[in-house]
Amino acid sequence: MTKIATLNEVAARAGVSVITASRALRGTIHVAKATREKVLAAASELNYTPDVVAQTMRGSQSRLLGVFLLGFRSMVFHELLVSIEEQAHRRGYELVVVNVAIYDDGRTTSVEMMLKLCDGIIWLLPSGTHSLMRKLEAGQMPAVLVNFCARPVALPVVSGANYSGAYDLVNHLIGLGHRRIAFVEGALHTGQSRERQRGYEQALRDAGLPVDADYIVPGDFLFGGGREGARTLLALPNRPTAIFCANDEMALGAFKAAEELGLKVPADVSIAGFDDIPAASTVTPPLTTIRQPLDEIGARAVDEVLAYIGDRGRSPSRIELPTRLVVRDSTGKAPQRIRPAKLT
């Protein structure tokens, strides 16, 4: 059996005290660069692995941040995770990523261990009804929510400007002459879809246009939901000339629905999304969308949770970062003649 190296052995190999070795391995600012390099080299030579659980139980910081998410299917998750990981690394922290979608039964699970092990939690697009939300709101540990606006919450939140972004997008469509503008909803658990719908409806009202319930259909923030929502809308007798999907993934699904029905984008129907994921600029035609500053959102979430780790009495704040309209070729002037769809 391979012998497990101890911190004492690492310190002896590096020629430093145990306290200095511990500080060097935790990445604290109180250790000289040359000393830290000696300690890290010794730890590598001895294959030393710190007992993070034991350290945390003794009250030491683990230098770990837990990232909670509800499944792994969203493209936005990937963009946010890249930003969060880069910022955490710059600040001397590592990530533990957990899918909490399967842990909502109130039992003690591995997620409970993460609450004990990590110094803080960042939750991407959380559900306001999840049992873990109650634990975080009870102040069990520093936590920051990303892109959550379903209800008032006693936790810090970092998000993009959902309402104003949607308002700007619909104004763009109205400026192109569209009067029949539809909306495909996203999943409702984060509140983002509701805020984007609110911006959509207000832009219509401010332009003197009616909010037609037939032009608002359910979706799920996924490709399939956008495809099915668009098929429903494009089958209407008086179909919309423009479709605003609550995110880019659904807009890509709407592209597929238009293709299946023999319609051209944007000649027959304009399609727009929200988020500006990388695929938005590479599809044909490139997608008009609202750019969320996902890099900045992820970095600010890390900064906020670290601020709360350093000051547990800090009052929760809501940070809303501005979005930007990105006009590409998927939106054009409203068609003068409505071509029939090839319904099957």
PDB file of N, CA and C in Angstrom, residues 170 174 177-183 197-216 238 240-242:
ATOM      1  N   VAL A 170     -37.655  44.171 -29.119  1.00  0.00           N
ATOM      2  CA  VAL A 170     -38.974  44.319 -29.744  1.00  0.00           C
ATOM      3  C   VAL A 170     -39.081  45.671 -30.440  1.00  0.00           C
ATOM      4  N   ILE A 174     -40.235  46.367 -34.281  1.00  0.00           N
ATOM      5  CA  ILE A 174     -41.266  47.346 -34.631  1.00  0.00           C
ATOM      6  C   ILE A 174     -40.707  48.349 -35.638  1.00  0.00           C
ATOM      7  N   GLY A 177     -40.989  47.494 -39.195  1.00  0.00           N
ATOM      8  CA  GLY A 177     -42.332  47.441 -39.754  1.00  0.00           C
ATOM      9  C   GLY A 177     -43.170  46.264 -39.294  1.00  0.00           C
ATOM     10  N   HIS A 178     -42.657  45.476 -38.372  1.00  0.00           N
ATOM     11  CA  HIS A 178     -43.425  44.318 -37.896  1.00  0.00           C
ATOM     12  C   HIS A 178     -44.514  44.777 -36.923  1.00  0.00           C
ATOM     13  N   ARG A 179     -45.699  44.240 -37.120  1.00  0.00           N
ATOM     14  CA  ARG A 179     -46.829  44.540 -36.236  1.00  0.00           C
ATOM     15  C   ARG A 179     -47.378  43.267 -35.590  1.00  0.00           C
ATOM     16  N   ARG A 180     -47.079  42.137 -36.163  1.00  0.00           N
ATOM     17  CA  ARG A 180     -47.488  40.850 -35.588  1.00  0.00           C
ATOM     18  C   ARG A 180     -46.217  40.158 -35.085  1.00  0.00           C
ATOM     19  N   ILE A 181     -45.901  40.430 -33.836  1.00  0.00           N
ATOM     20  CA  ILE A 181     -44.658  39.945 -33.229  1.00  0.00           C
ATOM     21  C   ILE A 181     -45.013  38.944 -32.133  1.00  0.00           C
ATOM     22  N   ALA A 182     -44.468  37.744 -32.243  1.00  0.00           N
ATOM     23  CA  ALA A 182     -44.782  36.680 -31.285  1.00  0.00           C
ATOM     24  C   ALA A 182     -43.645  36.496 -30.282  1.00  0.00           C
ATOM     25  N   PHE A 183     -43.958  35.799 -29.207  1.00  0.00           N
ATOM     26  CA  PHE A 183     -42.977  35.545 -28.145  1.00  0.00           C
ATOM     27  C   PHE A 183     -43.050  34.081 -27.737  1.00  0.00           C
ATOM     28  N   GLN A 197     -40.629  38.656 -21.133  1.00  0.00           N
ATOM     29  CA  GLN A 197     -41.990  38.821 -21.652  1.00  0.00           C
ATOM     30  C   GLN A 197     -42.555  40.181 -21.255  1.00  0.00           C
ATOM     31  N   ARG A 198     -42.238  40.616 -20.051  1.00  0.00           N
ATOM     32  CA  ARG A 198     -42.711  41.925 -19.610  1.00  0.00           C
ATOM     33  C   ARG A 198     -42.155  43.039 -20.509  1.00  0.00           C
ATOM     34  N   GLY A 199     -40.881  42.940 -20.873  1.00  0.00           N
ATOM     35  CA  GLY A 199     -40.293  43.915 -21.781  1.00  0.00           C
ATOM     36  C   GLY A 199     -40.920  43.847 -23.162  1.00  0.00           C
ATOM     37  N   TYR A 200     -41.187  42.633 -23.640  1.00  0.00           N
ATOM     38  CA  TYR A 200     -41.862  42.417 -24.935  1.00  0.00           C
ATOM     39  C   TYR A 200     -43.228  43.083 -24.951  1.00  0.00           C
ATOM     40  N   GLU A 201     -44.014  42.832 -23.914  1.00  0.00           N
ATOM     41  CA  GLU A 201     -45.379  43.371 -23.877  1.00  0.00           C
ATOM     42  C   GLU A 201     -45.371  44.895 -23.756  1.00  0.00           C
ATOM     43  N   GLN A 202     -44.466  45.444 -22.946  1.00  0.00           N
ATOM     44  CA  GLN A 202     -44.436  46.897 -22.770  1.00  0.00           C
ATOM     45  C   GLN A 202     -44.025  47.603 -24.051  1.00  0.00           C
ATOM     46  N   ALA A 203     -43.096  47.028 -24.790  1.00  0.00           N
ATOM     47  CA  ALA A 203     -42.696  47.627 -26.061  1.00  0.00           C
ATOM     48  C   ALA A 203     -43.868  47.660 -27.033  1.00  0.00           C
ATOM     49  N   LEU A 204     -44.657  46.594 -27.062  1.00  0.00           N
ATOM     50  CA  LEU A 204     -45.843  46.580 -27.926  1.00  0.00           C
ATOM     51  C   LEU A 204     -46.829  47.668 -27.503  1.00  0.00           C
ATOM     52  N   ARG A 205     -47.106  47.751 -26.214  1.00  0.00           N
ATOM     53  CA  ARG A 205     -48.067  48.742 -25.730  1.00  0.00           C
ATOM     54  C   ARG A 205     -47.592  50.167 -26.031  1.00  0.00           C
ATOM     55  N   ASP A 206     -46.303  50.419 -25.808  1.00  0.00           N
ATOM     56  CA  ASP A 206     -45.785  51.764 -26.045  1.00  0.00           C
ATOM     57  C   ASP A 206     -45.863  52.151 -27.518  1.00  0.00           C
ATOM     58  N   ALA A 207     -45.898  51.149 -28.397  1.00  0.00           N
ATOM     59  CA  ALA A 207     -46.030  51.416 -29.832  1.00  0.00           C
ATOM     60  C   ALA A 207     -47.481  51.411 -30.287  1.00  0.00           C
ATOM     61  N   GLY A 208     -48.412  51.251 -29.332  1.00  0.00           N
ATOM     62  CA  GLY A 208     -49.831  51.233 -29.683  1.00  0.00           C
ATOM     63  C   GLY A 208     -50.285  49.928 -30.300  1.00  0.00           C
ATOM     64  N   LEU A 209     -49.537  48.851 -30.073  1.00  0.00           N
ATOM     65  CA  LEU A 209     -49.883  47.550 -30.643  1.00  0.00           C
ATOM     66  C   LEU A 209     -50.510  46.669 -29.570  1.00  0.00           C
ATOM     67  N   PRO A 210     -51.439  45.786 -29.943  1.00  0.00           N
ATOM     68  CA  PRO A 210     -52.083  44.917 -28.951  1.00  0.00           C
ATOM     69  C   PRO A 210     -51.156  43.786 -28.527  1.00  0.00           C
ATOM     70  N   VAL A 211     -51.360  43.306 -27.303  1.00  0.00           N
ATOM     71  CA  VAL A 211     -50.689  42.087 -26.827  1.00  0.00           C
ATOM     72  C   VAL A 211     -51.662  40.944 -27.078  1.00  0.00           C
ATOM     73  N   ASP A 212     -51.365  40.133 -28.084  1.00  0.00           N
ATOM     74  CA  ASP A 212     -52.261  39.064 -28.526  1.00  0.00           C
ATOM     75  C   ASP A 212     -51.839  37.755 -27.873  1.00  0.00           C
ATOM     76  N   ALA A 213     -52.720  37.161 -27.068  1.00  0.00           N
ATOM     77  CA  ALA A 213     -52.395  35.919 -26.360  1.00  0.00           C
ATOM     78  C   ALA A 213     -52.052  34.786 -27.321  1.00  0.00           C
ATOM     79  N   ASP A 214     -52.616  34.814 -28.550  1.00  0.00           N
ATOM     80  CA  ASP A 214     -52.306  33.766 -29.528  1.00  0.00           C
ATOM     81  C   ASP A 214     -50.848  33.792 -29.951  1.00  0.00           C
ATOM     82  N   TYR A 215     -50.207  34.944 -29.780  1.00  0.00           N
ATOM     83  CA  TYR A 215     -48.821  35.099 -30.201  1.00  0.00           C
ATOM     84  C   TYR A 215     -47.821  34.849 -29.062  1.00  0.00           C
ATOM     85  N   ILE A 216     -48.292  34.353 -27.933  1.00  0.00           N
ATOM     86  CA  ILE A 216     -47.416  34.011 -26.814  1.00  0.00           C
ATOM     87  C   ILE A 216     -47.577  32.524 -26.528  1.00  0.00           C
ATOM     88  N   ASN A 238     -53.331  33.728 -39.229  1.00  0.00           N
ATOM     89  CA  ASN A 238     -52.752  35.062 -39.384  1.00  0.00           C
ATOM     90  C   ASN A 238     -51.415  35.067 -38.643  1.00  0.00           C
ATOM     91  N   PRO A 240     -47.531  35.304 -37.250  1.00  0.00           N
ATOM     92  CA  PRO A 240     -46.673  36.466 -37.000  1.00  0.00           C
ATOM     93  C   PRO A 240     -45.625  36.623 -38.100  1.00  0.00           C
ATOM     94  N   THR A 241     -45.183  37.857 -38.283  1.00  0.00           N
ATOM     95  CA  THR A 241     -44.092  38.115 -39.228  1.00  0.00           C
ATOM     96  C   THR A 241     -42.746  38.138 -38.516  1.00  0.00           C
ATOM     97  N   ALA A 242     -42.762  38.136 -37.189  1.00  0.00           N
ATOM     98  CA  ALA A 242     -41.523  38.101 -36.414  1.00  0.00           C
ATOM     99  C   ALA A 242     -41.748  37.280 -35.150  1.00  0.00           C
TER     100      ALA A 242
END
